[in-house]
Coordinates of C-alpha atoms in Angstrom, one line a residue:
M1 CA -11.2 173.8 -112.2
E2 CA -9.5 176.3 -114.4
E3 CA -8.8 174.9 -117.9
L4 CA -4.9 174.3 -118.1
Y5 CA -4.8 171.6 -120.8
T6 CA -6.2 170.8 -124.2
C7 CA -7.3 167.5 -125.8
V8 CA -8.6 166.0 -128.9
I9 CA -10.7 162.8 -128.8
A10 CA -11.2 160.3 -131.7
D11 CA -13.5 157.1 -132.0
D12 CA -15.7 155.8 -134.9
E13 CA -18.1 154.3 -132.4
P14 CA -20.7 157.3 -131.8
N15 CA -21.6 156.0 -128.3
I16 CA -18.0 155.8 -127.1
L17 CA -17.2 159.2 -128.5
A18 CA -20.3 160.6 -126.8
S19 CA -19.3 159.0 -123.6
L20 CA -15.7 160.6 -123.9
K21 CA -17.4 164.0 -124.5
A22 CA -19.5 163.7 -121.4
A23 CA -17.1 162.3 -119.1
P24 CA -16.6 164.5 -116.0
L25 CA -12.9 163.7 -115.5
F26 CA -11.8 166.2 -117.9
S27 CA -13.1 169.4 -116.3
R28 CA -12.1 167.9 -113.0
M29 CA -8.6 167.7 -114.2
G30 CA -8.5 171.1 -115.8
I31 CA -8.7 169.6 -119.5
R32 CA -10.5 171.2 -122.2
L33 CA -11.8 169.0 -125.1
I34 CA -11.0 171.1 -128.2
A35 CA -12.2 168.6 -131.0
A36 CA -14.0 165.3 -131.2
C37 CA -13.4 163.3 -134.4
D38 CA -15.0 160.1 -135.8
N39 CA -12.5 159.1 -138.2
G40 CA -8.3 158.9 -138.1
E41 CA -7.8 161.4 -140.9
D42 CA -9.8 164.3 -139.1
A43 CA -8.1 163.4 -135.9
L44 CA -4.6 163.9 -137.5
D45 CA -5.5 167.1 -138.9
R46 CA -6.7 168.3 -135.5
I47 CA -3.7 167.2 -133.7
I48 CA -1.3 168.8 -136.0
T49 CA -3.0 172.2 -136.7
L50 CA -4.4 172.7 -132.9
K51 CA -1.5 171.3 -131.0
P52 CA -3.3 169.9 -128.1
D53 CA -1.4 168.7 -125.1
F54 CA -3.2 165.3 -125.2
A55 CA -5.1 163.0 -127.8
I56 CA -7.1 160.1 -126.9
V57 CA -7.7 158.0 -130.1
D58 CA -9.1 154.7 -131.1
I59 CA -6.7 152.1 -132.5
R60 CA -9.2 151.0 -135.3
M61 CA -10.8 153.8 -137.4
P62 CA -11.7 154.6 -140.9
K63 CA -9.3 156.5 -143.3
L64 CA -6.4 156.3 -140.5
T65 CA -5.9 154.0 -137.8
G66 CA -4.5 155.1 -134.3
L67 CA -1.2 153.4 -135.2
D68 CA -1.1 155.5 -138.4
I69 CA -1.8 158.6 -136.3
L70 CA 1.1 157.9 -134.1
K71 CA 3.5 157.3 -136.9
R72 CA 2.5 160.6 -138.8
C73 CA 2.8 162.7 -135.6
A74 CA 6.1 161.5 -134.8
D75 CA 7.3 162.2 -138.3
A76 CA 5.7 165.8 -138.0
G77 CA 7.6 166.4 -134.7
S78 CA 4.3 166.8 -132.8
M79 CA 4.6 167.1 -129.1
T80 CA 1.1 166.0 -128.3
S81 CA 0.9 163.0 -125.8
I82 CA -1.3 160.3 -127.6
I83 CA -3.1 157.7 -125.3
I84 CA -4.6 154.7 -127.5
I85 CA -8.0 153.2 -126.6
S86 CA -8.8 149.7 -127.9
G87 CA -11.1 146.7 -127.8
F88 CA -8.1 144.5 -128.8
D89 CA -6.6 142.9 -125.5
T90 CA -3.5 141.7 -127.4
F91 CA 0.0 142.1 -126.3
A92 CA 1.0 142.8 -130.1
Y93 CA -1.2 145.6 -130.6
A94 CA -0.1 147.2 -127.3
K95 CA 3.5 146.6 -128.1
E96 CA 3.2 148.2 -131.4
A97 CA 1.3 151.4 -130.3
L98 CA 4.0 152.0 -127.5
K99 CA 6.7 151.4 -130.1
Y100 CA 5.3 154.4 -132.1
G101 CA 5.2 156.7 -129.1
A102 CA 1.8 156.0 -127.4
K103 CA 1.9 157.2 -123.7
A104 CA -0.7 154.4 -122.5
Y105 CA -2.8 151.7 -124.0
V106 CA -6.3 151.7 -122.4
L107 CA -8.8 148.9 -123.0
K108 CA -12.5 149.3 -124.0
P109 CA -14.9 149.4 -122.4
I110 CA -13.1 152.3 -120.8
D111 CA -12.4 152.2 -117.2
Y112 CA -12.3 156.2 -116.7
D113 CA -10.5 155.7 -113.3
E114 CA -7.8 154.1 -115.3
L115 CA -8.1 156.9 -117.9
A116 CA -7.8 159.5 -115.3
G117 CA -4.7 157.7 -113.7
E118 CA -3.0 157.8 -117.0
L119 CA -3.7 161.5 -117.7
S120 CA -2.5 162.4 -114.4
I121 CA 0.9 160.7 -115.1
Q122 CA 1.0 162.8 -118.4
I123 CA 0.1 165.9 -116.8
S124 CA 2.6 165.5 -114.2
K125 CA 5.3 165.3 -117.1
L126 CA 3.7 168.0 -118.8
N127 CA 4.2 170.2 -115.6
N128 CA 7.7 169.3 -115.3
V129 CA 8.5 170.6 -118.8
R130 CA 6.6 173.7 -118.1
N131 CA 8.5 174.5 -114.9
K132 CA 11.7 174.0 -117.0
L133 CA 10.6 176.4 -119.6
N134 CA 9.9 178.9 -116.8
P135 CA 7.2 181.2 -118.5
V136 CA 7.2 183.5 -115.7
K137 CA 10.4 185.4 -116.7
P138 CA 9.9 188.8 -117.6
S139 CA 8.7 189.5 -121.2
T140 CA 11.8 190.5 -122.9
T141 CA 14.1 187.9 -121.0
F142 CA 11.9 185.4 -122.5
F143 CA 12.1 186.7 -126.1
K144 CA 16.0 187.1 -125.8
D145 CA 15.9 183.4 -124.8
L146 CA 13.9 182.9 -127.7
I147 CA 16.2 184.3 -130.4
E148 CA 19.2 183.0 -128.8
G149 CA 17.8 179.5 -129.0
R150 CA 17.5 178.8 -125.3
V151 CA 13.9 178.0 -125.6
V152 CA 13.8 174.3 -126.0
D153 CA 10.2 173.5 -126.5
S154 CA 7.5 175.1 -128.6
L155 CA 4.4 173.3 -127.2
F156 CA 3.4 176.0 -124.8
M157 CA 4.2 179.1 -127.0
H158 CA 0.5 180.3 -127.3
R159 CA 0.1 180.0 -123.5
I160 CA 3.2 181.9 -122.6
L161 CA 2.3 184.7 -124.9
T162 CA -1.0 185.0 -123.2
S163 CA 0.6 184.8 -119.8
L164 CA 3.1 187.6 -120.8
N165 CA 0.2 189.7 -122.2
E166 CA 2.0 189.9 -125.7
S167 CA 0.0 190.8 -128.8
I168 CA 2.6 189.1 -131.1
T169 CA 1.2 185.7 -132.3
D170 CA 2.9 182.1 -132.8
T171 CA 2.5 182.6 -136.7
S172 CA 4.6 183.5 -139.7
C173 CA 7.2 186.0 -138.6
C174 CA 10.8 187.4 -138.9
V175 CA 13.4 189.2 -137.1
I176 CA 14.7 192.8 -138.0
T177 CA 17.8 194.2 -136.2
V178 CA 18.6 197.9 -135.9
S179 CA 22.4 198.7 -135.3
F180 CA 23.6 202.4 -134.3
T181 CA 27.1 203.1 -135.1
S182 CA 27.5 205.5 -132.2
G183 CA 26.1 206.0 -128.8
L184 CA 22.7 207.4 -128.4
S185 CA 21.7 210.3 -126.2
N186 CA 19.5 209.5 -123.3
T187 CA 16.8 211.2 -125.2
Q188 CA 17.3 209.3 -128.4
S189 CA 17.3 206.1 -126.4
S190 CA 14.1 206.8 -124.6
E191 CA 12.5 207.8 -127.9
A192 CA 13.6 204.8 -130.0
S193 CA 10.9 202.5 -128.6
P194 CA 7.9 204.7 -129.3
L195 CA 9.3 205.5 -132.6
V196 CA 9.5 201.7 -133.6
A197 CA 6.0 201.2 -132.0
K198 CA 4.7 204.0 -134.4
S199 CA 6.3 202.9 -137.5
L200 CA 5.2 199.0 -137.1
E201 CA 1.5 200.0 -135.7
R202 CA 0.0 198.2 -138.5
V203 CA 1.6 194.8 -137.7
K204 CA 2.0 192.7 -134.5
S205 CA 5.6 192.9 -133.1
K206 CA 7.8 192.8 -130.1
F207 CA 10.9 194.9 -129.8
W208 CA 13.7 195.7 -127.2
F209 CA 17.2 196.9 -126.9
Q210 CA 19.5 193.8 -126.9
D211 CA 22.5 196.3 -125.9
P212 CA 22.8 200.0 -125.8
L213 CA 23.7 200.0 -129.7
H214 CA 21.5 197.2 -130.9
M215 CA 17.7 196.6 -131.2
V216 CA 16.0 193.5 -132.0
I217 CA 12.4 193.5 -133.7
I218 CA 10.2 190.4 -134.1
V219 CA 7.3 191.0 -136.3
N220 CA 4.3 188.9 -137.5
M221 CA 3.8 189.1 -141.3
G222 CA 1.0 190.9 -142.8
D223 CA 0.6 192.7 -146.2
E224 CA 3.8 194.7 -146.0
T225 CA 7.1 192.8 -147.1
P226 CA 10.0 192.8 -144.3
F227 CA 12.2 195.0 -146.4
A228 CA 9.6 197.6 -146.8
M229 CA 9.0 197.3 -143.0
A230 CA 12.7 197.7 -142.4
S231 CA 13.0 200.7 -145.1
G232 CA 10.1 202.5 -143.3
L233 CA 11.9 202.0 -140.0
L234 CA 15.1 203.6 -141.4
D235 CA 13.3 206.5 -142.9
A236 CA 11.7 207.0 -139.4
F237 CA 15.2 207.1 -137.7
R238 CA 16.5 209.4 -140.2
Q239 CA 13.7 211.9 -139.9
K240 CA 14.3 211.9 -136.1
G241 CA 18.1 212.7 -136.6
Y242 CA 19.4 209.5 -135.3
P243 CA 23.1 208.7 -136.2
D244 CA 23.9 206.4 -139.1
V245 CA 21.6 203.3 -138.7
Y246 CA 21.8 199.9 -140.2
L247 CA 19.1 197.4 -140.4
S248 CA 19.0 193.8 -141.2
V249 CA 16.3 191.6 -142.1
G250 CA 16.3 187.8 -141.5
D251 CA 14.4 185.0 -143.1
V252 CA 10.5 184.6 -142.6
V253 CA 10.0 181.6 -140.6
P254 CA 6.6 179.8 -139.7
G255 CA 6.4 180.5 -136.0
L256 CA 8.1 182.0 -133.0
Y257 CA 10.0 178.9 -132.3
Q258 CA 12.2 179.4 -135.4
C259 CA 13.2 183.1 -134.4
S260 CA 16.5 182.1 -133.6
Y261 CA 17.3 181.0 -137.1
S262 CA 15.8 184.3 -138.6
Y263 CA 17.9 186.2 -136.0
N264 CA 21.1 184.5 -136.8
R265 CA 20.6 185.1 -140.6
A266 CA 19.7 188.9 -140.0
L267 CA 23.0 189.1 -138.2
M268 CA 24.7 187.2 -141.0
A269 CA 23.4 189.6 -143.6
L270 CA 24.5 192.6 -141.4
S271 CA 28.0 191.4 -141.5
Y272 CA 28.2 192.3 -145.1
K273 CA 28.3 195.9 -144.6
I274 CA 32.0 195.6 -144.7
Y275 CA 31.6 195.4 -148.5
F276 CA 28.7 198.0 -148.8
P277 CA 29.6 200.9 -146.0
D278 CA 26.9 203.2 -148.0
K279 CA 24.0 200.6 -147.8
R280 CA 21.8 200.9 -144.7
V281 CA 19.2 197.8 -145.2
F282 CA 20.6 194.2 -145.6
T283 CA 18.6 191.1 -146.3
T284 CA 19.7 187.4 -146.6
L285 CA 19.8 188.1 -150.5
D286 CA 23.1 189.8 -149.5
I287 CA 24.5 186.5 -148.0
C288 CA 27.0 184.9 -150.4
T289 CA 26.0 181.5 -151.7
V290 CA 28.7 180.9 -154.1
T291 CA 31.4 178.5 -152.6
P292 CA 35.1 179.5 -152.7
T293 CA 37.5 178.2 -155.0
H294 CA 39.7 175.3 -153.6
E295 CA 43.1 177.1 -154.2
S296 CA 44.2 179.3 -151.1
P297 CA 44.4 183.0 -151.6
L298 CA 47.9 182.8 -150.1
V299 CA 49.1 180.5 -153.1
G300 CA 51.6 182.6 -155.2
L301 CA 52.3 185.4 -152.6
D302 CA 55.8 186.2 -151.7
I303 CA 55.4 187.2 -148.3
E304 CA 59.0 186.5 -147.3
G305 CA 60.5 188.6 -150.1
A306 CA 58.1 191.4 -149.5
I307 CA 59.1 191.8 -145.7
L308 CA 62.8 191.1 -146.2
S309 CA 63.0 193.8 -149.0
S310 CA 61.6 196.6 -146.8
D311 CA 60.1 197.9 -149.9
P312 CA 56.7 199.6 -149.1
F313 CA 55.9 199.0 -152.7
A314 CA 56.6 195.3 -152.5
I315 CA 54.6 195.1 -149.2
S316 CA 51.7 197.1 -150.5
N317 CA 51.5 194.8 -153.7
C318 CA 51.7 191.7 -151.5
V319 CA 48.7 192.6 -149.5
H320 CA 46.6 193.9 -152.3
S321 CA 47.2 190.7 -154.3
F322 CA 46.2 188.8 -151.1
I323 CA 43.0 190.9 -150.9
S324 CA 42.3 190.3 -154.5
N325 CA 42.6 186.6 -154.2
V326 CA 40.3 186.5 -151.3
L327 CA 37.6 188.3 -152.9
Y328 CA 37.0 185.5 -155.4
V329 CA 33.6 187.3 -155.7
P330 CA 32.9 190.8 -155.0
A331 CA 31.5 189.9 -151.4
P332 CA 32.3 186.7 -150.0
S333 CA 31.4 185.6 -146.5
P334 CA 32.8 188.1 -144.0
N335 CA 33.8 185.0 -141.8
Y336 CA 35.8 183.6 -144.9
L337 CA 37.6 187.0 -145.3
Y338 CA 38.4 187.4 -141.6
S339 CA 39.5 183.7 -141.4
Y340 CA 42.0 184.0 -144.2
C341 CA 43.2 187.4 -142.9
N342 CA 44.2 185.8 -139.7
T343 CA 45.7 183.1 -141.6
F344 CA 47.8 185.5 -143.5
A345 CA 49.2 187.1 -140.4
A346 CA 49.8 183.8 -138.8
T347 CA 51.9 182.6 -141.9
V348 CA 54.1 185.8 -141.3
T349 CA 54.6 184.6 -137.8
K350 CA 55.3 180.9 -138.9
I351 CA 58.0 182.1 -141.6
F352 CA 59.7 184.4 -139.1
H353 CA 59.0 182.7 -135.9
S354 CA 62.7 182.3 -134.9
L355 CA 63.4 186.1 -135.5
L356 CA 60.4 187.5 -133.7
L357 CA 60.7 185.4 -130.5
N358 CA 61.3 188.5 -128.5
A359 CA 59.5 191.1 -130.7
D360 CA 56.8 193.3 -129.0
I361 CA 54.4 193.4 -132.0
E362 CA 50.7 193.6 -131.2
P363 CA 48.8 190.7 -133.0
I364 CA 46.1 191.5 -135.3
Y365 CA 43.8 188.4 -135.1
R366 CA 41.6 190.4 -132.5
T367 CA 41.6 193.6 -134.8
I368 CA 40.5 192.2 -138.0
P369 CA 36.8 191.4 -137.3
N370 CA 36.2 194.8 -135.8
L371 CA 37.0 196.6 -139.0
S372 CA 34.4 198.2 -141.0
S373 CA 35.6 198.2 -144.5
I374 CA 38.2 196.4 -147.1
K375 CA 40.2 199.7 -147.0
E376 CA 40.7 199.4 -143.3
I377 CA 41.7 195.8 -143.5
T378 CA 44.1 196.4 -146.4
E379 CA 45.7 199.2 -144.2
V380 CA 45.9 197.1 -141.1
L381 CA 47.9 194.3 -143.0
I382 CA 50.3 196.5 -144.7
K383 CA 51.0 198.1 -141.3
Y384 CA 51.5 194.7 -139.9
L385 CA 54.0 193.7 -142.6
T386 CA 55.8 197.0 -142.5
T387 CA 56.3 196.7 -138.6
V388 CA 57.6 193.1 -138.9
S389 CA 59.9 194.1 -141.7
G390 CA 61.1 197.1 -139.7
Y391 CA 61.8 194.9 -136.6
I392 CA 63.7 192.2 -138.5
L393 CA 65.9 194.3 -140.6
S394 CA 66.5 196.6 -137.5
V395 CA 67.7 193.7 -135.4
Y396 CA 69.3 191.4 -138.0
G397 CA 69.8 193.0 -141.4
R398 CA 68.8 191.4 -144.6
D399 CA 71.9 189.2 -145.0
K400 CA 71.9 187.9 -141.4
A401 CA 68.1 187.3 -141.5
E402 CA 68.2 185.5 -144.9
L403 CA 71.1 183.3 -143.4
L404 CA 69.3 182.4 -140.2
L405 CA 66.2 181.5 -142.1
A406 CA 68.3 179.2 -144.4
Q407 CA 69.9 177.6 -141.4
E408 CA 66.7 176.9 -139.7
R409 CA 65.4 175.3 -142.9
G410 CA 68.7 173.0 -143.0
L411 CA 69.9 174.6 -146.2
F412 CA 73.3 175.5 -144.3
A413 CA 73.3 173.3 -141.5
D414 CA 76.6 173.2 -139.4
D415 CA 78.1 169.5 -139.8
D416 CA 81.0 170.1 -137.3
E417 CA 79.9 169.3 -134.0
I418 CA 82.3 171.6 -132.4
I419 CA 81.1 174.6 -134.3
R420 CA 77.5 173.7 -133.7
K421 CA 78.2 173.5 -129.9
S422 CA 80.1 176.7 -129.8
K423 CA 77.4 178.5 -131.6
L424 CA 74.8 177.2 -129.3
F425 CA 76.9 178.2 -126.3
I426 CA 77.2 181.8 -127.6
K427 CA 73.6 182.0 -128.1
E428 CA 72.4 180.7 -124.7
N429 CA 75.0 182.9 -122.9
I430 CA 75.1 186.1 -125.1
G431 CA 73.7 188.2 -122.3
S432 CA 76.4 187.3 -119.7
G433 CA 79.4 189.1 -121.2
I434 CA 81.0 186.0 -122.8
Q435 CA 84.6 186.0 -124.0
I436 CA 86.6 184.1 -126.6
S437 CA 88.1 181.9 -123.6
D438 CA 84.5 181.1 -122.4
V439 CA 83.6 179.7 -125.8
A440 CA 86.7 177.7 -126.2
S441 CA 86.4 176.1 -122.8
S442 CA 82.8 175.0 -123.6
V443 CA 84.3 172.7 -126.4
N444 CA 87.3 171.7 -124.4
L445 CA 89.8 173.6 -126.7
S446 CA 92.4 176.5 -125.9
A447 CA 91.3 180.0 -126.8
S448 CA 94.1 180.3 -129.4
Y449 CA 93.6 177.1 -131.3
F450 CA 89.8 177.4 -131.2
A451 CA 90.0 181.0 -132.7
I452 CA 91.9 179.5 -135.9
Y453 CA 89.6 176.4 -136.0
F454 CA 86.5 178.4 -135.8
K455 CA 87.9 180.9 -138.7
N456 CA 88.8 178.0 -140.9
K457 CA 85.6 176.2 -140.5
T458 CA 83.2 179.3 -140.8
G459 CA 85.2 181.9 -142.7
V460 CA 84.3 184.4 -140.1
T461 CA 86.6 185.3 -136.9
L462 CA 85.3 184.2 -133.6
R463 CA 85.5 187.7 -132.4
D464 CA 83.5 189.1 -135.1
Y465 CA 80.8 186.3 -134.7
I466 CA 80.5 187.0 -130.9
L467 CA 80.3 190.7 -131.7
S468 CA 77.5 190.2 -134.3
E469 CA 75.5 188.1 -131.9
K470 CA 76.0 190.6 -129.0
M471 CA 74.8 193.5 -131.3
E472 CA 71.8 191.5 -132.6
W473 CA 70.8 190.8 -128.9
A474 CA 71.4 194.4 -128.0
C475 CA 69.0 195.5 -130.8
R476 CA 66.2 193.2 -129.5
L477 CA 66.6 194.7 -126.0
L478 CA 66.7 198.2 -127.1
L479 CA 63.4 197.7 -128.8
E480 CA 61.6 197.0 -125.6
K481 CA 60.0 199.6 -123.5
N482 CA 61.8 201.3 -120.9
A483 CA 65.3 199.8 -122.2
N484 CA 68.4 201.2 -120.5
V485 CA 71.4 201.3 -122.6
E486 CA 73.9 201.4 -119.8
E487 CA 72.4 198.1 -118.4
I488 CA 72.4 196.4 -121.6
A489 CA 76.1 197.6 -122.2
E490 CA 77.0 196.0 -118.8
R491 CA 75.3 192.8 -119.4
L492 CA 77.1 192.4 -122.7
G493 CA 80.5 192.7 -121.0
Y494 CA 81.2 196.4 -121.7
S495 CA 82.3 198.3 -118.6
D496 CA 82.5 201.5 -120.7
Y497 CA 79.1 202.7 -122.3
H498 CA 81.2 204.6 -124.9
A499 CA 83.0 201.4 -125.9
F500 CA 79.6 199.7 -126.2
S501 CA 78.2 202.6 -128.3
R502 CA 81.2 202.5 -130.7
A503 CA 80.8 198.9 -131.2
F504 CA 77.0 199.1 -131.8
K505 CA 77.5 202.2 -134.4
K506 CA 80.2 200.2 -136.2
K507 CA 77.8 197.3 -136.6
N508 CA 74.5 199.0 -137.2
G509 CA 75.5 202.6 -138.6
Q510 CA 73.9 204.5 -135.7
T511 CA 74.4 204.7 -131.9
P512 CA 72.1 203.0 -129.6
S513 CA 70.3 206.0 -128.5
S514 CA 69.6 206.9 -132.3
F515 CA 68.5 203.4 -132.7
M516 CA 66.0 203.7 -129.9
A517 CA 64.5 207.1 -131.0
G518 CA 64.0 205.9 -134.5
E519 CA 62.1 202.9 -133.4
K520 CA 60.0 204.2 -130.7
K521 CA 58.7 207.4 -132.6

């Protein structure tokens, strides 16, 4: 039968060891004996280094017992299925062996039919694991699964590599990534793999396009360092006229099963190009290991003042101070940078939440991670603050915005219940052409009395207050796409567009049409 499985045997009694070696059951079951040991220390060494599918070991041997081997294999993460053979027919021994991971406990003299039955059970379990692993996948699919951590068992790595006819071995290796900044021509795409193969012809490797702009390379370690290999690849790509290429090198790992770690470290190293746009080869030495300070980079920033001032210098200074605080070292983790940039934008939204409810301002949290330099991030943040500032001051004006924010924080709360209810009614019905009489009715007072009452309590005439709320509401609508001035005027109770235009200009210093043109350039 074809040899499908491997096994190590160990017993300090020469006649039993010889009997095991000569037993025909192994060849019948497709099992190849790869080591025969007469002491526990040698047996443990063969199990750890050869990684057999099975091991049959005596419970009592010189140097290390079968129980010692079970314990040390468990500590080492060995996947070998161990069967204990013993001349001691005691429940305590069997219980202890099974406790430490023995798959079976077979008594001496060995009943080979019983041993074959136990091996059959383990072979069945092993085959189930192999089927789940599905090594018949196309080669590239298997390696993609490998670097993305979807290969859950390293036990059959050598067998899988053999079945896939791959030259790369399950030994010390690392991952190198290649990133192209722009699309490749058909010729460049077809020539990339031969170019990599020639550059790495001195080492065993596996490489493929992860997507049209990214290659992944797994290389076995040889005399050349990973950085030297990556530098050689960069030179090869440059000589062939490829567009800007970035390479990153992950950590060296002991075997292919750990490739996902090396791959993720390579990707992390590559993310640091945001700080070094002129650099072309990145390694894990570029990864920041200095922990950030406990103080938030937002501490001490007057974001509200910068926005309400509508002063380009104040906004720019606020953003530059923030970036300076984030860069507690010249190149912190890019994820740390992106996270705090999004926190910066979220803080703006939180401060001015009530004033931005109807604002059509594009959020920037999706944009930040796609930017390629600190300069671009700074420019995007400045543009965002400028846009928010422009919207708030166009719709409310600084004085009204500051008043609304103060009221929201409870600094100028309306203690008078009648005034509070009337303002709430005005806000909720401002788009339905309300009049003074409508507001007065909402608080069960006559229009003439309520107008006097409102003025005495607020210091502002009711007519002026309603007009101010109408014009604020109009500003928000005029900033929307496809805004119709005539419809807005009608909804506010103006039957004559010109009357609405005069009222708007008196309040905002420009006509509705000019306001729209200025905001939508």
